[in-house]
Coordinates of C-alpha atoms and ligand atoms in Angstrom, one line a residue:
X27 CA -3.0 10.9 -1.9
X28 CA -4.0 7.9 0.2
X29 CA -1.6 6.7 2.9
X30 CA -1.5 2.9 3.5
X31 CA 0.9 1.3 6.0
X32 CA 2.8 -1.7 4.7
X33 CA 3.0 -4.1 7.6
X34 CA 1.2 -6.8 9.5
X35 CA 2.3 -5.5 12.9
X36 CA -0.8 -4.6 14.8
X37 CA 0.9 -2.1 17.2
X38 CA 2.3 -0.2 14.2
X39 CA -1.1 -0.2 12.5
X40 CA -2.7 1.1 15.7
X41 CA -0.1 3.8 16.0
X42 CA -0.6 4.9 12.4
X43 CA -4.4 4.8 12.8
X44 CA -4.1 6.9 15.9
X45 CA -2.2 9.6 13.9
X46 CA -5.5 10.1 12.0
X47 CA -4.0 10.0 8.5
X48 CA -4.2 6.3 7.7
X49 CA -6.3 5.2 4.7
X50 CA -5.5 1.5 4.6
X51 CA -3.1 -1.4 5.1
X52 CA -1.1 -3.6 2.8
X53 CA 0.3 -7.0 3.8
X54 CA 2.1 -9.8 1.9
X55 CA 3.1 -13.3 2.9
X56 CA 6.6 -12.1 3.9
X57 CA 5.2 -9.4 6.2
X58 CA 2.8 -12.0 7.8
X59 CA 5.6 -14.4 8.3
X60 CA 7.7 -11.6 9.9
X61 CA 5.1 -11.2 12.6
X62 CA 5.0 -15.0 13.2
X63 CA 1.5 -15.4 11.8
X64 CA 1.3 -18.9 10.3
X65 CA -1.4 -21.5 9.6
X66 CA -4.5 -20.7 7.6
X67 CA -6.8 -19.9 10.5
X68 CA -4.4 -17.6 12.2
X69 CA -3.7 -15.8 9.0
X70 CA -7.4 -15.3 8.3
X71 CA -8.0 -14.1 11.9
X72 CA -5.1 -11.7 11.6
X73 CA -6.7 -10.1 8.5
X74 CA -9.9 -9.6 10.5
X75 CA -7.9 -8.1 13.4
X76 CA -6.3 -5.6 11.0
X77 CA -9.7 -4.7 9.5
X78 CA -11.1 -3.9 13.0
X79 CA -8.3 -1.4 13.7
X80 CA -8.4 0.6 10.4
X81 CA -11.2 2.3 8.5
X82 CA -9.9 1.7 5.0
X83 CA -8.9 -1.1 2.5
X84 CA -6.8 -4.0 3.7
X85 CA -4.9 -5.9 1.1
X86 CA -4.7 -9.7 1.7
X87 CA -2.6 -11.7 -0.7
X88 CA -3.5 -15.1 -2.3
X89 CA -0.9 -17.8 -2.1
X90 CA -2.3 -19.9 -5.1
X91 CA -0.6 -19.3 -8.4
X92 CA -3.2 -20.9 -10.7
X93 CA -6.5 -19.2 -11.7
X94 CA -8.9 -21.6 -10.0
X95 CA -6.9 -21.5 -6.8
X96 CA -6.7 -17.7 -6.8
X97 CA -10.4 -17.4 -7.3
X98 CA -11.1 -19.9 -4.5
X99 CA -8.7 -18.2 -2.1
X100 CA -9.7 -14.7 -3.1
X101 CA -13.4 -15.3 -2.6
X102 CA -12.6 -16.7 0.9
X103 CA -10.5 -13.7 1.7
X104 CA -13.1 -11.2 0.4
X105 CA -15.8 -12.9 2.5
X106 CA -13.9 -12.3 5.7
X107 CA -14.6 -8.6 5.9
X108 CA -15.9 -5.8 3.6
X109 CA -12.6 -4.0 3.8
X110 CA -10.6 -6.8 2.3
X111 CA -8.9 -6.2 -1.0
X112 CA -7.7 -9.4 -2.8
X113 CA -4.0 -9.0 -3.7
X114 CA -3.1 -10.9 -6.8
X115 CA 0.4 -11.3 -8.4
X116 CA 1.1 -10.0 -12.0
X117 CA 1.1 -13.3 -13.9
X118 CA -1.0 -14.7 -16.7
X119 CA -3.4 -16.4 -14.3
X120 CA -3.3 -13.4 -12.1
X121 CA -4.6 -11.2 -14.9
X122 CA -7.4 -13.6 -15.5
X123 CA -8.2 -13.5 -11.8
X124 CA -8.2 -9.7 -11.7
X125 CA -10.8 -9.7 -14.5
X126 CA -12.8 -12.3 -12.7
X127 CA -12.9 -10.3 -9.5
X128 CA -13.5 -7.0 -11.3
X129 CA -16.5 -8.5 -13.0
X130 CA -17.7 -9.9 -9.6
X131 CA -17.3 -6.4 -7.9
X132 CA -14.5 -7.5 -5.6
X133 CA -11.7 -5.1 -5.0
X134 CA -8.2 -6.2 -6.1
X135 CA -4.6 -5.0 -5.7
X136 CA -2.2 -6.3 -8.5
X137 CA 1.2 -6.8 -6.9
X138 CA 4.8 -7.2 -8.1
X139 CA 4.5 -4.6 -10.9
X140 CA 7.9 -3.7 -12.4
X141 CA 7.0 -2.3 -15.9
X142 CA 4.6 0.0 -17.7
X143 CA 3.4 -3.0 -19.8
X144 CA 2.4 -4.9 -16.6
X145 CA 0.6 -1.7 -15.3
X146 CA -1.3 -1.5 -18.6
X147 CA -2.4 -5.1 -18.3
X148 CA -3.5 -4.7 -14.7
X149 CA -5.7 -1.6 -15.7
X150 CA -7.2 -3.4 -18.7
X151 CA -8.1 -6.3 -16.4
X152 CA -9.9 -3.9 -14.1
X153 CA -7.6 -4.0 -11.0
X154 CA -8.7 -1.5 -8.3
X155 CA -5.1 -0.9 -7.3
X156 CA -1.8 -1.9 -8.8
X157 CA 1.5 -1.9 -6.9
X158 CA 4.7 -0.9 -8.6
X159 CA 7.6 -1.8 -6.2
X160 CA 9.8 1.3 -6.3
X161 CA 12.3 0.4 -3.7
X162 CA 13.1 -3.0 -5.3
X163 CA 13.7 -1.2 -8.6
X164 CA 16.0 1.3 -6.8
X165 CA 17.8 -1.8 -5.4
X166 CA 18.8 -2.8 -8.9
X167 CA 20.0 0.6 -10.1
X168 CA 16.7 1.5 -11.9
X169 CA 14.8 4.6 -10.7
X170 CA 11.5 3.3 -9.3
X171 CA 10.0 6.8 -9.5
X172 CA 10.5 6.9 -13.2
X173 CA 8.1 3.9 -13.4
X174 CA 5.4 5.7 -11.4
X175 CA 5.8 8.8 -13.7
X176 CA 5.4 6.6 -16.8
X177 CA 2.4 4.7 -15.5
X178 CA 0.8 8.1 -14.5
X179 CA 1.2 9.3 -18.1
X180 CA -0.3 6.1 -19.6
X181 CA -3.2 5.9 -17.2
X182 CA -4.0 9.6 -17.7
X183 CA -3.8 9.2 -21.5
X184 CA -6.7 6.7 -21.4
X185 CA -8.5 7.7 -18.2
X186 CA -7.9 4.3 -16.5
X187 CA -9.4 4.2 -13.1
X188 CA -7.0 1.7 -11.6
X189 CA -5.2 3.5 -8.7
X190 CA -1.4 3.7 -8.7
X191 CA -0.3 2.3 -5.3
X192 CA 3.4 3.1 -4.9
X193 CA 4.7 0.1 -3.0
X194 CA 8.1 -1.0 -1.6
X195 CA 8.4 2.6 -0.3
X196 CA 11.4 2.6 1.9
X197 CA 11.8 6.2 3.2
X198 CA 10.2 9.6 3.6
X199 CA 11.5 11.1 0.3
X200 CA 9.9 8.3 -1.6
X201 CA 6.5 9.5 -0.2
X202 CA 7.2 13.1 -1.1
X203 CA 8.3 12.3 -4.6
X204 CA 5.4 9.9 -5.2
X205 CA 3.1 12.7 -4.2
X206 CA 4.8 15.1 -6.6
X207 CA 4.4 12.6 -9.5
X208 CA 0.8 11.9 -8.7
X209 CA 0.7 8.4 -7.3
X210 CA -2.8 7.9 -6.0
X211 CA -1.7 5.9 -3.0
X212 CA 1.6 5.1 -1.2
X213 CA 2.2 2.2 1.1
X214 CA 5.2 2.4 3.4
X215 CA 6.6 1.7 6.8
X216 CA 5.5 3.7 9.8
X217 CA 9.0 5.2 10.0
X218 CA 8.6 6.8 6.5
X219 CA 5.2 8.2 7.4
X220 CA 6.5 9.7 10.7
X221 CA 9.5 11.1 8.9
X222 CA 7.2 13.6 7.2
X223 CA 6.7 15.2 10.6
X224 CA 10.3 16.2 11.0
X225 CA 11.9 19.6 10.5
X226 CA 14.6 21.1 12.7
X227 CA 13.2 24.6 12.2
X228 CA 9.8 23.4 13.6
X229 CA 11.6 22.1 16.7
X230 CA 13.7 25.4 17.0
X231 CA 10.6 27.5 16.4
X232 CA 8.5 25.7 19.0
X233 CA 11.2 25.9 21.6
X234 CA 11.5 29.6 21.0
X235 CA 7.7 30.2 21.2
X236 CA 7.5 28.3 24.5
X237 CA 10.6 30.1 25.9
X238 CA 9.1 33.5 25.0
X239 CA 5.7 32.6 26.5
X240 CA 7.4 31.6 29.7
X241 CA 9.4 34.9 29.9
X242 CA 6.2 36.9 29.2
X243 CA 4.3 35.1 32.0
X244 CA 7.0 35.3 34.7
Ligands
G3P306 O1 4.3 -3.4 -0.6 C1 5.3 -4.2 -1.1 C2 6.4 -4.3 -0.1 O2 6.0 -5.0 1.0 C3 7.7 -4.7 -0.6 O3 8.6 -3.9 0.1 O4 10.7 -3.3 1.1 O5 10.1 -5.8 0.7 O6 10.6 -4.2 -1.2 P1 10.1 -4.3 0.2

C-alpha cells in the first residue's frame, strides 16, 4: 500500500518524507489556500517545491471545469516536473480530459469520487489513480469503507489498472481498514500516519527493557 500525505504544508511533507515511508503527496485548492498559497505563479512554484522534497507522485489539481481549460492547465502542470500527476474532477468534461491525458501518457488522479459508477468511468477513461472520499461519505452517514470494498471488487473483476487512492482519510483506523480492504494507496494527514506508531504495550515494553538493561549494568 502506498502512503501519500494529503497536505500542501511543506514542514509536514518534510516530516513525513524523513520518516522514510512516504510515496507521494496529494493537494487540492482548499489545502493550497489553507497554506496561504495564492496567485498562479506562487501556486506553480509551490508544486515544484513539494516535488523537490518527495520522491513520488504529487497531485496538482486543475481549476478549469471545461475540457479545453482542463487540458491547457493540466499540460502546464505536467510540464512543471516529472512527478506531477494532474488531478481532474469527476465530471463529464473531466472524464474526457482523463482520456486525453491517458492517451498522452500523462498521469492523472480523478478526484471527488463518491460512487462505484464514477469509479468505473474513471477506470474506463484510463485514470492512473482515482480518489474516493471516504471521510466525506462517513460525514453523511454512509460508510466510506464500503465504497472502497465495492470498487476493489469491480476493478478486480475486470483487471482495471487504475489505482484506488483512498482519500479524505481522517484517522489512523481509516488507514488500517483501507489496507485490509486492499486500497492501493491512501492519502491522509500526518497525524493519521503517525498514529500507526502508537501502542501502549510498545511504550511499556521499551521502558522495561531500558530499566532492566540499566539494572544489569550497574
Ligand atoms: O484528498 C481529499 C481530501 O483533501 C479531502 O479531505 O478531510 O477535506 O474531506 P477532507
